[in-house]
């Protein structure tokens, strides 16, 4: 196995593009190293991106935030500006692993690991986040929900890697939230999760919304019908009921040792409604 730690994105892309055999990007390693130790993957090349300065920065811009692919989740939870603008994103990032893991793991790695139960991904999808991708043919940007295409599989092409996650500027009277169900109180994998992001007007009417569900399908789901159910309402009980129904209807879960199809389908509705209430309150709704 070859290990490389380039100091520029260009060098990292070149290594990945020229690699013979299997090549993996190491952002934090909290997923990759576990898979290597378990014998699930045997990389011919590991490219560590944590020495690339631009990938270790969180930048506040006129259009929102740019989070480098190697920024650890611990740095996100300590960033006051990001926490104020996107509390749901920060909450989700803060649930990945233990305190020790938080110093290494990244939301970009969480995304590219392509696990259906990834905590940060539903929150990012709800937020409308985009990924900046660098590759042999240059730079491109795409919605984060288009990167995972199945468990452990992404749409990234040979030589490509995520350089940064872009979050839009927070609109006035907007709020987001992320919730998950786990058997234990912490350090567990989501059985079901939900992220909600919404905007209201001066009268408390929801004018825009995005609802995402995790661990209920092969990839995180962006549920347009659930968002539509609450747009134009003041998030009353009837709207919440329709939101829950739409969330449950979108589910395509499996039975496994962590939860049944019936349980996941029911809990998806519960979490979506609870997350919507939190997001609504954060937006200034009453």
Coordinates of N, CA and C in Angstrom, one line a residue, residues 35-226:
X35 N -12.6 0.4 8.1 CA -12.9 -0.5 7.0 C -11.6 -1.3 6.6
X36 N -10.5 -0.6 6.7 CA -9.2 -1.3 6.4 C -8.9 -2.3 7.4
X37 N -9.1 -1.9 8.7 CA -8.7 -2.8 9.8 C -9.6 -4.1 9.8
X38 N -10.9 -3.9 9.3 CA -11.8 -5.0 9.3 C -11.6 -5.9 8.0
X39 N -10.8 -5.4 7.1 CA -10.5 -6.2 5.9 C -11.5 -6.0 4.8
X40 N -12.4 -5.0 5.0 CA -13.4 -4.7 3.9 C -12.8 -4.1 2.7
X41 N -11.7 -3.3 2.9 CA -11.1 -2.7 1.7 C -9.6 -2.8 1.9
X42 N -8.8 -2.9 0.8 CA -7.4 -3.0 0.8 C -6.8 -2.0 -0.2
X43 N -6.7 -0.8 0.2 CA -6.3 0.2 -0.8 C -4.9 0.0 -1.4
X44 N -4.7 0.3 -2.7 CA -3.4 0.3 -3.2 C -2.7 1.7 -3.0
X45 N -3.6 2.7 -2.8 CA -3.2 4.1 -2.5 C -4.1 4.8 -1.6
X46 N -3.5 5.4 -0.6 CA -4.3 6.3 0.4 C -3.7 7.7 0.2
X47 N -4.6 8.7 -0.1 CA -4.2 10.1 -0.2 C -4.8 10.8 1.0
X48 N -3.9 11.3 1.9 CA -4.3 12.0 3.1 C -4.3 13.5 2.7
X49 N -5.5 14.1 2.8 CA -5.7 15.5 2.4 C -5.5 16.5 3.5
X50 N -5.2 16.1 4.7 CA -5.2 17.0 5.9 C -4.0 18.0 5.9
X51 N -3.1 17.8 5.0 CA -2.0 18.7 4.9 C -2.2 19.8 3.9
X52 N -3.4 19.8 3.2 CA -3.7 20.8 2.2 C -4.4 21.9 3.0
X53 N -3.7 23.1 3.1 CA -4.2 24.2 3.9 C -5.6 24.6 3.6
X54 N -5.9 24.8 2.3 CA -7.2 25.3 1.9 C -8.4 24.4 2.3
X55 N -8.0 23.1 2.5 CA -9.1 22.1 2.9 C -9.3 22.1 4.4
X56 N -8.5 22.8 5.1 CA -8.6 22.9 6.6 C -9.2 24.2 7.1
X57 N -9.9 24.9 6.2 CA -10.4 26.2 6.6 C -11.9 26.3 6.4
X58 N -12.6 27.0 7.4 CA -14.0 27.3 7.3 C -14.0 28.8 6.9
X59 N -14.6 29.2 5.8 CA -14.7 30.6 5.4 C -16.1 31.1 5.3
X60 N -16.4 32.2 5.9 CA -17.6 32.9 5.7 C -17.5 33.9 4.5
X61 N -18.4 33.7 3.6 CA -18.4 34.5 2.4 C -19.7 35.2 2.2
X62 N -19.7 36.0 1.1 CA -21.0 36.8 0.8 C -22.1 35.9 0.4
X63 N -21.7 34.6 0.0 CA -22.8 33.7 -0.5 C -23.0 32.6 0.5
X64 N -22.4 32.7 1.7 CA -22.6 31.6 2.7 C -21.4 31.2 3.4
X65 N -21.1 29.9 3.5 CA -20.0 29.3 4.1 C -19.3 28.3 3.2
X66 N -18.0 28.2 3.3 CA -17.3 27.2 2.6 C -16.5 26.4 3.7
X67 N -16.8 25.1 3.7 CA -16.2 24.2 4.7 C -15.2 23.3 4.0
X68 N -13.9 23.4 4.2 CA -12.9 22.6 3.6 C -13.1 21.1 3.9
X69 N -12.8 20.2 3.0 CA -13.0 18.8 3.1 C -12.3 18.2 4.3
X70 N -11.2 18.8 4.8 CA -10.4 18.2 5.9 C -10.7 18.9 7.2
X71 N -11.7 19.8 7.3 CA -12.1 20.4 8.5 C -12.7 19.4 9.5
X72 N -12.2 19.2 10.6 CA -12.8 18.2 11.6 C -14.1 18.7 12.1
X73 N -15.0 17.8 12.5 CA -16.3 18.2 13.1 C -16.1 19.0 14.3
X74 N -15.1 18.8 15.1 CA -14.8 19.5 16.3 C -14.7 21.0 16.0
X75 N -14.1 21.4 14.9 CA -13.9 22.8 14.5 C -15.2 23.4 14.1
X76 N -16.2 22.6 13.6 CA -17.5 23.1 13.2 C -18.3 23.5 14.5
X77 N -18.2 22.6 15.4 CA -19.0 22.8 16.7 C -18.5 24.0 17.5
X78 N -17.3 24.4 17.2 CA -16.7 25.5 17.9 C -16.8 26.8 17.1
X79 N -17.3 26.8 15.9 CA -17.4 28.0 15.1 C -18.7 28.7 15.4
X80 N -18.7 29.8 16.0 CA -19.9 30.5 16.5 C -20.8 31.0 15.3
X81 N -20.1 31.5 14.3 CA -20.9 32.1 13.1 C -21.6 31.0 12.4
X82 N -21.0 29.8 12.2 CA -21.6 28.7 11.5 C -22.7 28.1 12.4
X83 N -22.5 28.0 13.7 CA -23.5 27.5 14.6 C -24.8 28.4 14.6
X84 N -24.6 29.7 14.6 CA -25.7 30.6 14.5 C -26.5 30.5 13.2
X85 N -25.8 30.4 12.1 CA -26.4 30.4 10.8 C -27.1 29.0 10.5
X86 N -26.3 27.9 10.8 CA -26.8 26.6 10.5 C -26.7 25.7 11.7
X87 N -27.5 25.8 12.7 CA -27.4 25.0 13.9 C -27.7 23.5 13.6
X88 N -28.6 23.2 12.6 CA -28.9 21.9 12.3 C -27.7 21.1 11.8
X89 N -26.9 21.8 10.9 CA -25.7 21.2 10.4 C -24.7 20.9 11.5
X90 N -24.5 21.9 12.4 CA -23.5 21.7 13.5 C -24.0 20.6 14.4
X91 N -25.3 20.6 14.7 CA -25.8 19.5 15.5 C -25.5 18.1 15.0
X92 N -25.7 18.0 13.7 CA -25.5 16.7 13.0 C -24.0 16.3 13.0
X93 N -23.2 17.3 12.7 CA -21.7 17.1 12.7 C -21.3 16.7 14.1
X94 N -21.9 17.2 15.2 CA -21.5 17.0 16.5 C -21.9 15.6 17.0
X95 N -22.7 14.9 16.2 CA -23.2 13.6 16.7 C -22.3 12.4 16.1
X96 N -21.4 12.8 15.3 CA -20.6 11.7 14.6 C -19.5 11.2 15.6
X97 N -19.6 10.0 16.1 CA -18.6 9.5 17.0 C -18.4 10.1 18.3
X98 N -17.2 9.8 18.9 CA -16.9 10.3 20.3 C -16.1 11.6 20.2
X99 N -15.7 12.2 21.3 CA -14.9 13.4 21.4 C -13.6 13.2 20.6
X100 N -13.0 12.0 20.8 CA -11.8 11.7 20.1 C -12.0 11.7 18.6
X101 N -13.1 11.1 18.1 CA -13.4 11.0 16.7 C -13.6 12.3 16.1
X102 N -14.3 13.2 16.9 CA -14.7 14.5 16.5 C -13.4 15.4 16.0
X103 N -12.3 15.1 16.6 CA -11.1 15.8 16.3 C -10.5 15.3 14.9
X104 N -11.1 14.3 14.3 CA -10.6 13.8 13.1 C -11.7 13.8 12.0
X105 N -12.8 13.3 12.3 CA -13.9 13.1 11.3 C -14.3 14.4 10.6
X106 N -14.8 14.3 9.4 CA -15.2 15.4 8.6 C -16.6 15.2 8.0
X107 N -17.3 16.2 7.7 CA -18.6 16.0 7.0 C -18.4 15.6 5.5
X108 N -17.3 16.0 4.9 CA -17.0 15.6 3.5 C -16.8 14.1 3.5
X109 N -16.0 13.6 4.5 CA -15.8 12.1 4.6 C -17.0 11.4 4.9
X110 N -17.8 11.9 5.8 CA -19.1 11.3 6.1 C -20.0 11.2 4.9
X111 N -19.9 12.2 4.0 CA -20.7 12.2 2.8 C -20.2 11.2 1.8
X112 N -18.9 11.2 1.6 CA -18.3 10.3 0.6 C -18.2 8.8 1.0
X113 N -18.3 8.6 2.3 CA -18.4 7.2 2.8 C -19.7 6.6 2.3
X114 N -20.7 7.4 2.0 CA -21.9 7.0 1.3 C -22.7 6.0 2.2
X115 N -22.7 6.2 3.5 CA -23.5 5.4 4.3 C -24.9 5.9 4.4
X116 N -26.0 5.1 4.3 CA -27.4 5.6 4.3 C -27.7 6.3 5.7
X117 N -27.0 5.9 6.7 CA -27.3 6.4 8.1 C -26.4 7.5 8.5
X118 N -25.6 8.1 7.6 CA -24.7 9.2 7.9 C -25.4 10.3 8.5
X119 N -24.9 10.9 9.6 CA -25.6 11.9 10.4 C -25.6 13.3 9.7
X120 N -24.4 13.7 9.1 CA -24.4 15.0 8.6 C -25.1 15.2 7.2
X121 N -25.3 14.1 6.5 CA -25.8 14.2 5.2 C -27.3 14.7 5.1
X122 N -28.2 14.1 5.9 CA -29.6 14.7 5.8 C -29.6 16.2 6.2
X123 N -28.8 16.6 7.1 CA -28.8 18.0 7.5 C -28.3 18.8 6.3
X124 N -27.2 18.4 5.7 CA -26.7 19.1 4.5 C -27.7 19.1 3.4
X125 N -28.3 18.0 3.1 CA -29.3 18.0 2.0 C -30.5 18.9 2.3
X126 N -31.0 18.9 3.5 CA -32.0 19.9 3.9 C -31.6 21.3 3.7
X127 N -30.3 21.6 4.0 CA -29.8 22.9 3.9 C -29.6 23.4 2.5
X128 N -29.6 22.4 1.5 CA -29.3 22.8 0.1 C -27.8 22.9 -0.1
X129 N -27.0 22.2 0.6 CA -25.6 22.3 0.5 C -25.1 21.7 -0.8
X130 N -24.0 22.2 -1.3 CA -23.4 21.7 -2.5 C -21.9 21.4 -2.2
X131 N -21.4 20.4 -3.0 CA -20.0 20.0 -2.9 C -19.2 20.5 -4.1
X132 N -18.0 21.1 -3.7 CA -17.1 21.5 -4.8 C -16.2 20.3 -5.0
X133 N -16.1 19.9 -6.3 CA -15.4 18.7 -6.7 C -14.2 19.1 -7.6
X134 N -13.0 18.6 -7.2 CA -11.9 18.8 -8.1 C -11.5 17.5 -8.7
X135 N -11.1 17.6 -10.0 CA -10.8 16.4 -10.7 C -9.8 16.7 -11.9
X136 N -9.4 15.7 -12.6 CA -8.5 15.9 -13.7 C -9.0 16.9 -14.8
X137 N -10.3 17.0 -14.9 CA -10.9 17.9 -15.9 C -11.3 19.2 -15.3
X138 N -10.9 19.5 -14.1 CA -11.2 20.8 -13.5 C -12.2 20.7 -12.3
X139 N -12.8 21.8 -12.1 CA -13.7 22.0 -10.9 C -15.1 21.9 -11.4
X140 N -16.0 21.3 -10.5 CA -17.4 21.4 -10.7 C -18.1 21.4 -9.4
X141 N -19.4 21.8 -9.4 CA -20.1 21.9 -8.2 C -21.4 21.1 -8.3
X142 N -21.8 20.4 -7.3 CA -23.1 19.6 -7.4 C -23.7 19.5 -6.1
X143 N -25.1 19.3 -6.1 CA -25.8 19.1 -4.8 C -25.3 17.9 -4.1
X144 N -25.2 18.0 -2.7 CA -24.6 16.9 -2.0 C -25.5 15.6 -2.1
X145 N -26.8 15.7 -2.4 CA -27.6 14.6 -2.5 C -27.3 13.7 -3.7
X146 N -26.6 14.3 -4.7 CA -26.3 13.6 -5.9 C -24.9 12.9 -5.8
X147 N -24.2 13.0 -4.7 CA -23.0 12.3 -4.6 C -23.1 10.8 -4.2
X148 N -23.8 10.5 -3.1 CA -24.0 9.0 -2.8 C -25.0 8.5 -3.8
X149 N -24.7 7.3 -4.4 CA -25.6 6.6 -5.3 C -26.1 5.3 -4.8
X150 N -25.5 4.9 -3.7 CA -25.9 3.6 -3.1 C -25.0 3.4 -1.9
X151 N -25.2 2.4 -1.0 CA -24.4 2.2 0.1 C -22.9 2.0 -0.2
X152 N -22.1 2.9 0.2 CA -20.7 2.8 -0.1 C -20.2 3.2 -1.5
X153 N -21.2 3.7 -2.2 CA -20.9 4.1 -3.6 C -21.2 5.6 -3.9
X154 N -20.3 6.3 -4.6 CA -20.6 7.7 -5.0 C -20.5 7.9 -6.5
X155 N -20.9 9.1 -6.9 CA -20.9 9.4 -8.3 C -19.6 10.0 -8.7
X156 N -18.6 10.2 -7.8 CA -17.3 10.7 -8.1 C -16.6 9.9 -9.1
X157 N -15.9 10.5 -10.1 CA -15.2 9.8 -11.1 C -13.7 9.6 -10.7
X158 N -13.0 8.8 -11.4 CA -11.6 8.5 -11.1 C -10.8 9.8 -11.1
X159 N -10.1 10.0 -10.0 CA -9.3 11.2 -9.9 C -10.0 12.4 -9.2
X160 N -11.3 12.2 -9.0 CA -12.0 13.3 -8.3 C -12.1 13.2 -6.8
X161 N -12.1 14.4 -6.1 CA -12.3 14.4 -4.7 C -13.1 15.6 -4.3
X162 N -13.8 15.6 -3.2 CA -14.5 16.8 -2.7 C -13.5 17.7 -2.1
X163 N -13.5 19.0 -2.5 CA -12.6 20.0 -2.0 C -13.2 20.7 -0.8
X164 N -14.6 21.0 -0.9 CA -15.2 21.8 0.1 C -16.7 21.6 0.0
X165 N -17.4 21.9 1.1 CA -18.9 21.9 1.2 C -19.3 23.3 1.2
X166 N -20.3 23.7 0.4 CA -20.8 25.1 0.4 C -22.2 25.1 1.0
X167 N -22.3 26.0 1.9 CA -23.7 26.2 2.5 C -24.1 27.6 2.1
X168 N -25.4 27.8 1.7 CA -25.9 29.1 1.2 C -26.0 30.1 2.4
X169 N -26.0 31.3 2.1 CA -26.2 32.3 3.2 C -27.6 32.1 3.8
X170 N -27.7 32.3 5.1 CA -29.0 32.1 5.7 C -29.9 33.2 5.4
X171 N -31.1 32.8 4.9 CA -32.2 33.8 4.6 C -32.8 34.3 5.9
X172 N -33.3 35.5 6.0 CA -34.0 36.0 7.2 C -35.2 35.1 7.5
X173 N -35.4 35.0 8.8 CA -36.6 34.2 9.3 C -36.5 32.8 8.8
X174 N -35.3 32.2 8.9 CA -35.2 30.8 8.5 C -34.6 30.0 9.7
X175 N -34.8 28.7 9.6 CA -34.2 27.8 10.7 C -34.1 26.4 10.2
X176 N -33.2 25.6 10.8 CA -33.0 24.2 10.4 C -32.8 23.4 11.7
X177 N -33.0 22.1 11.5 CA -32.8 21.2 12.7 C -32.5 19.8 12.2
X178 N -31.8 19.0 13.0 CA -31.6 17.6 12.7 C -31.8 16.8 13.9
X179 N -32.5 15.7 13.7 CA -32.8 14.7 14.8 C -32.6 13.3 14.3
X180 N -32.2 12.4 15.2 CA -32.0 11.0 14.9 C -32.6 10.1 16.0
X181 N -32.9 8.9 15.7 CA -33.2 7.9 16.7 C -32.1 6.9 16.8
X182 N -31.6 6.7 18.0 CA -30.6 5.6 18.2 C -30.9 4.9 19.5
X183 N -30.6 3.6 19.6 CA -30.9 2.8 20.8 C -30.2 3.3 22.0
X184 N -29.0 3.8 21.9 CA -28.2 4.3 23.0 C -28.3 5.8 23.1
X185 N -27.7 6.4 24.1 CA -27.8 7.9 24.2 C -26.8 8.6 23.4
X186 N -25.7 7.9 23.0 CA -24.7 8.6 22.1 C -23.9 7.5 21.5
X187 N -23.0 7.9 20.6 CA -22.0 7.1 19.9 C -22.7 5.8 19.3
X188 N -23.8 6.0 18.6 CA -24.5 5.0 17.9 C -24.8 5.4 16.5
X189 N -25.2 4.4 15.7 CA -25.6 4.7 14.3 C -27.1 5.0 14.2
X190 N -27.5 6.0 13.4 CA -28.9 6.3 13.3 C -29.7 5.2 12.8
X191 N -30.8 4.9 13.4 CA -31.8 3.9 12.9 C -32.7 4.7 11.9
X192 N -33.0 5.9 12.3 CA -33.8 6.8 11.4 C -33.3 8.2 11.7
X193 N -33.3 9.1 10.7 CA -32.9 10.5 11.0 C -33.7 11.4 10.1
X194 N -33.7 12.7 10.5 CA -34.5 13.7 9.7 C -33.9 15.0 9.8
X195 N -33.7 15.7 8.7 CA -33.3 17.1 8.7 C -34.3 18.0 8.0
X196 N -34.6 19.1 8.6 CA -35.6 20.1 8.1 C -35.0 21.5 8.0
X197 N -35.2 22.1 7.0 CA -34.8 23.5 6.8 C -36.0 24.3 6.2
X198 N -36.4 25.4 6.8 CA -37.5 26.2 6.3 C -37.4 27.7 6.5
X199 N -38.2 28.4 5.8 CA -38.2 29.9 5.9 C -39.7 30.3 6.1
X200 N -39.9 31.3 6.9 CA -41.3 31.8 7.1 C -41.3 33.3 6.8
X201 N -42.6 33.8 6.6 CA -42.7 35.2 6.3 C -43.1 35.9 7.7
X202 N -43.4 37.2 7.6 CA -43.7 38.0 8.8 C -44.9 37.5 9.5
X203 N -45.8 36.7 8.9 CA -47.0 36.2 9.6 C -46.8 34.8 10.1
X204 N -45.6 34.3 9.9 CA -45.4 32.9 10.4 C -45.7 31.8 9.4
X205 N -46.0 32.2 8.2 CA -46.4 31.2 7.2 C -45.1 30.7 6.5
X206 N -45.0 29.4 6.4 CA -43.8 28.8 5.8 C -43.8 29.1 4.3
X207 N -42.8 29.7 3.8 CA -42.7 30.0 2.4 C -41.7 29.1 1.6
X208 N -40.8 28.4 2.3 CA -39.9 27.5 1.6 C -39.5 26.4 2.6
X209 N -39.2 25.2 2.1 CA -38.9 24.2 3.0 C -38.1 23.1 2.2
X210 N -37.3 22.3 3.0 CA -36.6 21.1 2.5 C -36.6 20.1 3.6
X211 N -37.0 18.9 3.3 CA -37.1 17.8 4.3 C -36.2 16.6 3.8
X212 N -35.3 16.2 4.6 CA -34.5 15.0 4.2 C -34.5 13.9 5.2
X213 N -34.5 12.7 4.8 CA -34.5 11.5 5.7 C -33.3 10.7 5.5
X214 N -32.8 10.1 6.6 CA -31.7 9.2 6.5 C -32.0 7.9 7.1
X215 N -31.3 6.8 6.6 CA -31.4 5.5 7.1 C -32.7 4.8 6.8
X216 N -33.4 5.3 5.8 CA -34.7 4.7 5.4 C -34.7 4.3 3.9
X217 N -33.6 4.4 3.3 CA -33.4 4.0 1.9 C -31.9 3.8 1.6
X218 N -31.6 3.4 0.4 CA -30.2 3.2 0.1 C -29.3 4.4 0.2
X219 N -30.0 5.6 -0.1 CA -29.3 6.9 0.1 C -30.2 7.8 0.8
X220 N -29.7 8.9 1.3 CA -30.5 9.9 2.0 C -31.6 10.5 1.0
X221 N -32.8 10.6 1.5 CA -33.9 11.1 0.6 C -34.2 12.5 0.8
X222 N -34.4 13.3 -0.3 CA -34.9 14.6 -0.2 C -36.4 14.4 -0.6
X223 N -37.3 14.7 0.4 CA -38.7 14.4 0.2 C -39.5 15.7 -0.1
X224 N -39.7 15.9 -1.4 CA -40.4 17.1 -1.9 C -41.8 17.1 -1.4
X225 N -42.5 16.0 -1.3 CA -43.9 16.0 -0.9 C -44.0 16.4 0.6
X226 N -43.0 16.1 1.4 CA -43.1 16.5 2.8 C -42.9 18.0 2.9

